[in-house]
Short mmCIF file of C-alpha atoms in Angstrom, two decimals:
data_model
loop_
_atom_site.label_atom_id
_atom_site.label_comp_id
_atom_site.label_asym_id
_atom_site.label_seq_id
_atom_site.Cartn_x
_atom_site.Cartn_y
_atom_site.Cartn_z
CA MET A 15 -17.64 47.35 36.58
CA SER A 16 -17.19 43.95 35.34
CA SER A 17 -18.01 43.13 32.06
CA GLN A 18 -19.80 40.44 33.18
CA SER A 19 -22.04 43.04 35.24
CA ARG A 20 -22.87 45.27 32.18
CA VAL A 21 -24.99 42.39 30.92
CA LEU A 22 -28.70 43.39 30.72
CA PRO A 23 -31.41 40.89 31.03
CA HIS A 24 -33.58 40.80 27.37
CA PRO A 25 -37.30 41.46 28.19
CA ALA A 26 -38.48 37.99 26.71
CA ALA A 27 -41.93 40.15 25.07
CA LEU A 28 -38.73 41.39 22.48
CA ARG A 29 -36.49 38.51 22.35
CA ARG A 30 -38.21 38.10 19.12
CA LEU A 31 -36.94 41.54 16.99
CA GLY A 32 -33.57 39.94 17.65
CA LEU A 33 -32.18 42.96 19.90
CA SER A 34 -29.49 42.32 22.08
CA PRO A 35 -30.24 43.82 25.93
CA GLY A 36 -27.46 46.08 25.18
CA MET A 37 -28.63 47.33 21.92
CA LEU A 38 -32.60 47.55 23.25
CA THR A 39 -31.09 49.72 26.16
CA LEU A 40 -28.95 51.83 23.54
CA LEU A 41 -32.33 52.46 21.29
CA LEU A 42 -34.53 53.66 24.38
CA LEU A 43 -32.38 55.68 25.73
CA SER A 44 -31.04 57.23 22.59
CA ALA A 45 -35.05 57.93 22.06
CA ALA A 46 -35.40 59.40 25.45
CA HIS A 47 -32.10 61.54 25.31
CA PHE A 48 -33.41 63.26 22.00
CA PHE A 49 -36.72 64.14 23.72
CA ILE A 50 -34.91 65.23 26.88
CA ASP A 51 -32.51 67.72 25.33
CA LEU A 52 -35.41 68.76 22.71
CA TYR A 53 -36.83 70.07 25.04
CA SER A 54 -33.65 71.72 27.16
CA GLY A 55 -32.99 73.84 23.93
CA ALA A 56 -36.61 75.14 24.29
CA LEU A 57 -35.93 78.42 26.18
CA ALA A 58 -33.37 79.53 23.81
CA VAL A 59 -36.45 79.89 20.95
CA LEU A 60 -38.96 80.94 23.53
CA GLN A 61 -36.89 83.45 25.47
CA PRO A 62 -37.30 86.40 22.72
CA LEU A 63 -41.43 85.75 23.44
CA LEU A 64 -40.61 85.57 27.26
CA ILE A 65 -38.85 88.93 27.18
CA ASP A 66 -41.54 90.63 25.43
CA LYS A 67 -44.30 89.43 27.23
CA LEU A 68 -42.36 89.78 31.02
CA ARG A 69 -40.43 92.98 30.15
CA LEU A 70 -37.06 91.24 30.72
CA SER A 71 -33.82 93.09 30.51
CA LEU A 72 -31.39 90.83 29.12
CA THR A 73 -29.40 90.25 32.49
CA GLN A 74 -33.22 88.68 33.39
CA ALA A 75 -32.79 86.64 30.59
CA GLY A 76 -29.63 84.98 31.09
CA LEU A 77 -30.29 84.89 34.53
CA LEU A 78 -33.04 82.52 33.48
CA GLY A 79 -30.92 80.41 31.31
CA GLY A 80 -28.17 80.24 33.93
CA LEU A 81 -30.74 78.89 36.15
CA LEU A 82 -32.19 76.27 33.45
CA VAL A 83 -28.25 75.29 33.17
CA PHE A 84 -27.90 75.02 37.09
CA SER A 85 -31.21 72.70 37.84
CA SER A 86 -30.21 70.84 34.42
CA SER A 87 -26.62 70.16 34.89
CA VAL A 88 -24.78 71.47 37.96
CA THR A 89 -26.94 69.08 39.92
CA GLN A 90 -26.00 65.76 37.90
CA PRO A 91 -23.27 64.48 40.30
CA LEU A 92 -25.88 64.53 42.92
CA TYR A 93 -28.40 62.17 40.49
CA GLY A 94 -25.09 60.19 39.27
CA TYR A 95 -24.39 59.16 42.82
CA LEU A 96 -27.94 58.29 43.29
CA SER A 97 -28.86 56.35 40.31
CA ASP A 98 -24.98 54.62 41.08
CA ARG A 99 -26.14 53.54 44.34
CA TRP A 100 -29.36 52.22 44.04
CA ARG A 101 -30.37 51.74 40.50
CA SER A 102 -33.19 52.65 39.67
CA ARG A 103 -34.94 52.99 36.05
CA LEU A 104 -37.18 55.54 37.55
CA PHE A 105 -34.24 58.10 37.12
CA SER A 106 -34.07 57.94 33.25
CA ALA A 107 -37.50 56.84 32.46
CA LEU A 108 -39.30 59.53 34.27
CA SER A 109 -37.57 62.57 32.84
CA PRO A 110 -38.50 62.98 29.81
CA ALA A 111 -42.24 63.53 31.42
CA ILE A 112 -40.94 65.82 33.73
CA ALA A 113 -38.99 67.79 31.96
CA GLY A 114 -41.66 68.07 28.80
CA ILE A 115 -44.07 69.32 30.91
CA PHE A 116 -42.67 71.79 32.96
CA ILE A 117 -40.22 73.66 30.56
CA SER A 118 -43.12 73.70 27.62
CA ALA A 119 -45.69 75.18 29.89
CA LEU A 120 -43.45 78.15 30.12
CA GLY A 121 -45.67 80.26 27.52
CA TYR A 122 -48.14 80.14 31.05
CA ALA A 123 -45.89 82.01 33.66
CA PRO A 124 -47.64 84.64 34.73
CA SER A 125 -44.53 86.36 36.14
CA TYR A 126 -40.84 86.41 36.01
CA ALA A 127 -40.95 83.92 39.24
CA TRP A 128 -43.15 81.65 37.95
CA ALA A 129 -40.65 81.76 34.89
CA LEU A 130 -38.03 80.83 37.02
CA ALA A 131 -39.86 77.88 39.18
CA LEU A 132 -40.80 76.45 35.88
CA VAL A 133 -37.28 76.16 34.79
CA PHE A 134 -35.43 75.10 37.59
CA LEU A 135 -38.37 72.19 37.92
CA GLY A 136 -38.06 71.47 34.06
CA GLY A 137 -34.13 71.05 34.37
CA ALA A 138 -34.31 68.85 37.48
CA GLY A 139 -36.04 66.32 34.64
CA VAL A 140 -33.20 66.83 32.56
CA SER A 141 -30.32 66.85 35.17
CA ALA A 142 -32.15 62.98 36.71
CA PHE A 143 -31.93 61.81 33.04
CA HIS A 144 -28.27 62.25 31.91
CA PRO A 145 -26.40 60.19 34.49
CA GLN A 146 -27.85 56.96 34.44
CA GLY A 147 -28.72 57.35 30.40
CA SER A 148 -25.38 57.81 29.86
CA ALA A 149 -23.92 55.38 32.12
CA TRP A 150 -26.63 52.49 31.08
CA ALA A 151 -26.64 53.46 27.24
CA THR A 152 -23.35 51.45 26.24
CA ALA A 153 -23.74 49.01 29.38
CA GLY A 154 -24.28 45.65 27.35
CA LEU A 155 -22.43 46.27 24.44
CA GLU A 156 -18.45 45.43 24.82
CA ARG A 157 -17.36 46.91 21.63
CA HIS A 158 -17.02 50.31 19.73
CA ARG A 159 -18.30 51.82 22.91
CA ALA A 160 -16.81 55.06 21.95
CA ARG A 161 -19.20 54.88 18.59
CA TRP A 162 -22.31 53.72 20.37
CA MET A 163 -21.85 56.51 22.97
CA ALA A 164 -22.06 58.96 20.09
CA VAL A 165 -24.54 57.89 18.50
CA PHE A 166 -26.47 58.19 22.24
CA ILE A 167 -24.71 61.39 22.68
CA SER A 168 -25.73 62.34 19.24
CA THR A 169 -29.14 61.67 19.23
CA GLY A 170 -29.17 64.09 22.08
CA THR A 171 -27.59 67.01 20.17
CA LEU A 172 -30.15 66.49 17.27
CA GLY A 173 -32.73 66.97 19.80
CA LEU A 174 -31.39 70.35 21.12
CA ALA A 175 -30.42 71.18 17.47
CA LEU A 176 -33.91 70.77 15.95
CA SER A 177 -35.83 72.07 19.38
CA PRO A 178 -35.65 75.97 18.33
CA PHE A 179 -37.26 74.85 14.63
CA ILE A 180 -39.64 72.57 16.74
CA TYR A 181 -40.72 75.06 19.10
CA SER A 182 -41.03 77.97 16.82
CA ARG A 183 -42.91 76.39 14.50
CA ILE A 184 -45.55 75.60 17.33
CA VAL A 185 -45.52 78.96 18.96
CA ALA A 186 -45.88 80.57 15.69
CA SER A 187 -48.87 79.08 14.66
CA GLY A 188 -50.34 78.98 18.28
CA GLY A 189 -48.70 81.31 20.53
CA LEU A 190 -46.54 81.18 23.16
CA GLU A 191 -48.76 79.41 25.22
CA SER A 192 -49.46 76.34 22.52
CA ALA A 193 -45.76 75.24 23.27
CA LEU A 194 -47.41 72.88 25.75
CA TRP A 195 -48.24 70.43 23.03
CA ALA A 196 -44.58 69.87 22.62
CA ALA A 197 -44.89 67.73 26.37
CA ILE A 198 -46.59 65.13 24.56
CA PRO A 199 -44.11 63.03 22.95
CA GLY A 200 -42.53 63.19 26.68
CA PHE A 201 -45.09 61.55 28.45
CA LEU A 202 -45.10 58.61 25.62
CA VAL A 203 -41.28 57.98 25.86
CA SER A 204 -41.22 57.82 29.64
CA ALA A 205 -43.79 55.14 29.21
CA LEU A 206 -41.67 53.27 27.10
CA LEU A 207 -39.02 53.35 29.30
CA LEU A 208 -40.94 52.39 32.19
CA THR A 209 -42.29 49.27 29.99
CA LEU A 210 -39.09 47.84 28.17
CA MET A 211 -36.24 49.44 29.42
CA PRO A 212 -34.10 46.47 31.88
CA VAL A 213 -32.31 47.43 34.59
CA PRO A 214 -28.21 46.58 34.76
CA ASP A 215 -27.51 43.66 37.42
CA HIS A 216 -25.98 45.53 40.66
CA PRO A 217 -22.17 44.54 40.40
CA LEU A 218 -21.90 44.75 44.26
CA GLY A 219 -25.66 42.97 45.41
CA ALA A 220 -28.74 44.25 46.10
CA GLY A 221 -28.37 47.14 48.48
CA ALA A 222 -24.98 47.42 48.62
CA PRO A 223 -23.25 50.85 48.26
CA ALA A 224 -21.94 51.25 44.18
CA PHE A 225 -19.84 54.42 45.14
CA ASP A 226 -16.34 54.67 46.15
CA TRP A 227 -14.07 57.85 46.16
CA ALA A 228 -11.31 56.18 45.39
CA PRO A 229 -11.11 55.26 41.99
CA LEU A 230 -12.04 59.08 41.30
CA ARG A 231 -8.85 60.41 43.53
CA ALA A 232 -6.63 57.78 41.65
CA VAL A 233 -7.20 59.49 38.26
CA ARG A 234 -7.81 63.14 39.64
CA ARG A 235 -4.97 64.70 37.21
CA PRO A 236 -6.40 63.42 33.56
CA LEU A 237 -10.14 63.87 34.88
CA THR A 238 -9.37 67.50 36.20
CA ILE A 239 -7.96 68.36 32.74
CA LEU A 240 -11.09 66.73 30.69
CA PHE A 241 -13.36 68.73 33.21
CA LEU A 242 -11.47 72.29 31.88
CA GLY A 243 -11.78 71.17 28.75
CA VAL A 244 -15.40 70.85 28.91
CA PHE A 245 -15.75 73.70 30.71
CA LEU A 246 -14.39 76.04 28.46
CA ARG A 247 -15.75 74.43 25.29
CA SER A 248 -19.33 74.61 27.18
CA ALA A 249 -18.98 78.57 27.84
CA VAL A 250 -19.28 79.00 23.90
CA GLN A 251 -21.43 75.97 23.08
CA ILE A 252 -24.15 76.86 25.91
CA THR A 253 -23.70 80.36 25.72
CA TYR A 254 -24.57 80.46 22.05
CA THR A 255 -27.05 77.82 22.28
CA GLN A 256 -29.02 80.30 24.49
CA PHE A 257 -28.32 83.69 22.80
CA LEU A 258 -27.43 83.20 18.91
CA ALA A 259 -31.29 83.23 18.31
CA LEU A 260 -31.35 86.22 20.16
CA TYR A 261 -28.91 87.91 18.70
CA LEU A 262 -29.93 86.99 15.36
CA ASN A 263 -33.18 88.50 16.08
CA LYS A 264 -32.44 91.35 17.86
CA GLU A 265 -29.04 92.86 16.88
CA ARG A 266 -29.09 91.39 12.80
CA GLY A 267 -33.11 92.16 12.29
CA PHE A 268 -33.48 88.42 11.49
CA PRO A 269 -37.46 87.06 11.93
CA LEU A 270 -37.61 84.81 14.41
CA SER A 271 -38.09 82.06 12.39
CA GLN A 272 -34.74 82.59 10.48
CA ALA A 273 -32.71 82.74 13.47
CA ALA A 274 -34.52 79.61 14.91
CA LEU A 275 -33.26 78.08 11.83
CA VAL A 276 -29.71 79.26 11.85
CA LEU A 277 -29.64 77.86 15.51
CA THR A 278 -31.04 74.62 14.44
CA LEU A 279 -28.43 74.10 11.63
CA TYR A 280 -25.68 75.43 13.84
CA LEU A 281 -26.63 72.66 16.58
CA THR A 282 -27.33 70.13 13.81
CA ALA A 283 -23.82 70.68 12.74
CA GLY A 284 -22.59 69.99 16.51
CA ALA A 285 -24.57 66.42 16.47
CA LEU A 286 -23.20 65.35 13.48
CA GLY A 287 -19.73 66.91 15.12
CA GLY A 288 -20.31 64.43 18.13
CA PHE A 289 -20.86 61.40 15.87
CA ILE A 290 -17.72 61.97 13.80
CA GLY A 291 -15.45 62.79 16.63
CA GLY A 292 -16.64 59.69 18.37
CA ASN A 293 -15.46 57.86 15.24
CA LEU A 294 -12.17 59.52 14.88
CA SER A 295 -11.31 58.77 18.11
CA GLU A 296 -11.45 55.37 17.43
CA ARG A 297 -8.95 55.80 14.59
CA PHE A 298 -7.10 58.54 15.82
CA GLY A 299 -7.36 58.67 19.50
CA ALA A 300 -9.05 60.66 22.14
CA ARG A 301 -6.29 62.83 22.58
CA ARG A 302 -5.91 64.24 18.86
CA VAL A 303 -9.10 64.37 18.71
CA ILE A 304 -9.58 66.71 21.68
CA LEU A 305 -6.43 69.03 20.11
CA ALA A 306 -7.90 69.09 16.78
CA SER A 307 -11.53 70.28 18.41
CA PHE A 308 -10.03 73.26 20.04
CA LEU A 309 -7.66 74.41 17.63
CA TYR A 310 -9.21 74.30 14.27
CA SER A 311 -13.12 75.86 15.51
CA THR A 312 -11.84 78.89 16.22
CA PRO A 313 -11.05 80.13 13.27
CA PHE A 314 -14.61 79.08 11.26
CA MET A 315 -16.29 80.70 14.54
CA SER A 316 -14.42 83.94 13.90
CA TYR A 317 -15.27 84.19 10.10
CA PHE A 318 -18.58 84.82 11.26
CA PHE A 319 -18.41 87.06 13.67
CA PHE A 320 -15.60 89.12 12.69
CA ILE A 321 -16.06 88.93 8.70
CA ASP A 322 -18.92 87.45 7.18
CA GLN A 323 -22.55 87.04 8.73
CA GLY A 324 -24.05 86.13 5.14
CA PRO A 325 -24.81 82.58 3.96
CA TRP A 326 -21.04 82.01 4.30
CA GLY A 327 -20.61 83.87 7.97
CA ILE A 328 -23.47 81.22 8.53
CA ALA A 329 -21.71 77.85 7.09
CA SER A 330 -18.50 78.76 8.63
CA LEU A 331 -20.18 79.20 12.09
CA ALA A 332 -22.06 75.80 11.48
CA LEU A 333 -18.43 74.20 10.55
CA GLY A 334 -16.70 75.60 13.82
CA GLY A 335 -19.99 74.01 16.14
CA LEU A 336 -19.61 70.77 14.23
CA ILE A 337 -15.59 70.51 15.17
CA LEU A 338 -16.00 72.04 18.55
CA LEU A 339 -18.31 69.40 19.23
CA PHE A 340 -15.91 66.47 18.32
CA THR A 341 -15.32 65.84 22.03
CA ILE A 342 -19.03 64.95 23.45
CA PRO A 343 -18.37 61.62 23.34
CA VAL A 344 -14.80 61.28 23.59
CA ASN A 345 -14.74 63.01 26.86
CA VAL A 346 -17.27 60.82 28.32
CA VAL A 347 -15.99 57.61 27.31
CA VAL A 348 -12.67 58.85 28.37
CA ALA A 349 -13.63 59.55 32.15
CA GLN A 350 -16.03 56.49 32.08
CA GLU A 351 -12.82 54.37 30.88
CA LEU A 352 -10.42 56.00 33.74
CA ALA A 353 -13.41 55.36 36.38
CA PRO A 354 -15.77 52.32 35.48
CA LYS A 355 -17.12 51.60 38.92
CA GLN A 356 -18.52 55.30 39.00
CA ALA A 357 -19.64 55.52 35.51
CA GLY A 358 -22.93 57.25 36.63
CA THR A 359 -20.90 59.99 38.34
CA VAL A 360 -17.86 60.92 35.89
CA SER A 361 -20.41 61.20 33.58
CA ALA A 362 -22.40 63.84 35.01
CA LEU A 363 -18.96 65.50 35.53
CA MET A 364 -18.20 65.55 32.06
CA MET A 365 -21.69 66.11 30.38
CA GLY A 366 -23.17 68.21 33.58
CA PHE A 367 -21.59 69.58 36.15
CA ALA A 368 -18.71 71.09 34.03
CA TRP A 369 -21.04 71.89 31.22
CA GLY A 370 -23.16 73.24 33.72
CA THR A 371 -20.98 75.39 36.32
CA SER A 372 -19.88 77.12 32.72
CA GLY A 373 -23.27 78.13 31.16
CA MET A 374 -24.37 78.94 34.97
CA LEU A 375 -21.63 81.38 35.18
CA PHE A 376 -21.23 82.61 30.90
CA ILE A 377 -24.68 82.73 30.58
CA PRO A 378 -25.68 85.57 32.99
CA LEU A 379 -22.23 87.07 32.20
CA THR A 380 -22.87 87.33 28.64
CA GLY A 381 -26.36 88.53 29.12
CA TRP A 382 -24.74 91.70 31.78
CA VAL A 383 -22.06 92.30 29.37
CA ALA A 384 -24.78 92.59 26.62
CA ASP A 385 -26.58 95.00 28.63
CA HIS A 386 -23.43 97.17 28.60
CA SER A 387 -22.36 97.17 25.26
CA SER A 388 -24.07 94.31 22.88
CA LEU A 389 -24.76 90.90 21.95
CA HIS A 390 -22.28 90.63 19.01
CA PHE A 391 -19.17 91.89 21.28
CA ALA A 392 -20.20 89.57 24.59
CA LEU A 393 -20.46 86.36 22.32
CA SER A 394 -17.30 87.51 20.32
CA LEU A 395 -15.18 87.66 23.83
CA LEU A 396 -16.14 83.85 24.47
CA LEU A 397 -14.29 82.68 21.47
CA VAL A 398 -10.78 83.23 23.68
CA PHE A 399 -11.37 79.77 25.42
CA PRO A 400 -10.98 77.02 22.56
CA PRO A 401 -7.08 78.45 22.23
CA ILE A 402 -6.83 77.86 26.37
CA GLY A 403 -9.02 74.44 26.18
CA TYR A 404 -5.83 73.58 23.55
CA TRP A 405 -3.41 74.35 26.04
CA ILE A 406 -4.56 72.51 28.77
CA SER A 407 -5.34 69.23 26.98
CA ARG A 408 -2.06 68.96 25.71
CA SER A 409 -1.39 67.92 29.39
CA LEU A 410 -3.85 64.79 28.49
CA PRO A 411 -1.65 61.64 28.72
CA ARG A 412 -1.03 60.26 25.18
CA GLU A 413 -2.27 56.76 26.63
CA ALA A 414 -5.95 58.28 26.55
CA HIS A 415 -6.81 56.86 23.72
CA ARG A 416 -10.59 55.74 23.95
#
């Protein structure tokens, strides 16, 4: 995609605000990303209540989380392909409302089958947003794209981080069914996107297909390395997001509200880590940031599981999560620069498919291992993956600097 094709038309109604088309789109999509990821993180805190209400085993709880990951992440390449081809803003504009209503309605599920259906439909809203959202977020910003991508991604991670806190407060005061109130902001954000968000010019002309496999084949080796790195990082991050509150509540005796606060702290640190990582990559290069993330996150997270689970241990876990998530915006920007004409597709591969396949595999597997041993053993076992990610990522080309 050429530089000119990424310039967005400026809505006349907002000219007086002095926003460039690119900055307007970044702000709108960042706000949407906050709520999309807030909804995607709701299951982590609703899960203990659903286990009690529907009498679920940890394996069933893991399958519920795995289905959410499949629906919200593994299917992202499909939406990336469709959004690259048709470039309709409906992919990102309707997603907050869809994700919000179905995921927040989990408290009304009368059976496990209904819970599975609601999770699948809510996850579809999450999935449809991410490829187009990440491809369009920096579409009109020609400079410091890694930094602006870090802003977009960090707002999503912040939404994910605040999700346990927000949902735990809602259900604490009104019960599991009251979670439905959280869907209201999703409808409001969807209305803003439909009303205000401009659409990028089609680089190939109206109706022309925008997808071509050739650019992807040309960079398949570095893309594969990036994919494997995201897969291994996600084995830790997404599984901890799903089970940390449950682990603290069921095995460590934390009240659910306190367990949700620890999860919020961990995820907030990750949101900050994504922002820091995007800025560090512009100064030191993407490859160095990726390697440092894998190398230095493991010792801090291991301290929590094997040495101290008090305040210092929780702080160490949060610091490890911060370092682990250095690479989220870095991986996306590098992938987009390797294949700029398929920005939506490669964004989906890095943010969705790699993340999703990892979560779809390891969330149910972790639940199964926990049923046969303990969550402590199952979660600590995942810490073998960052060192493997470091070893694989050493093969990244040194010129991958943005």
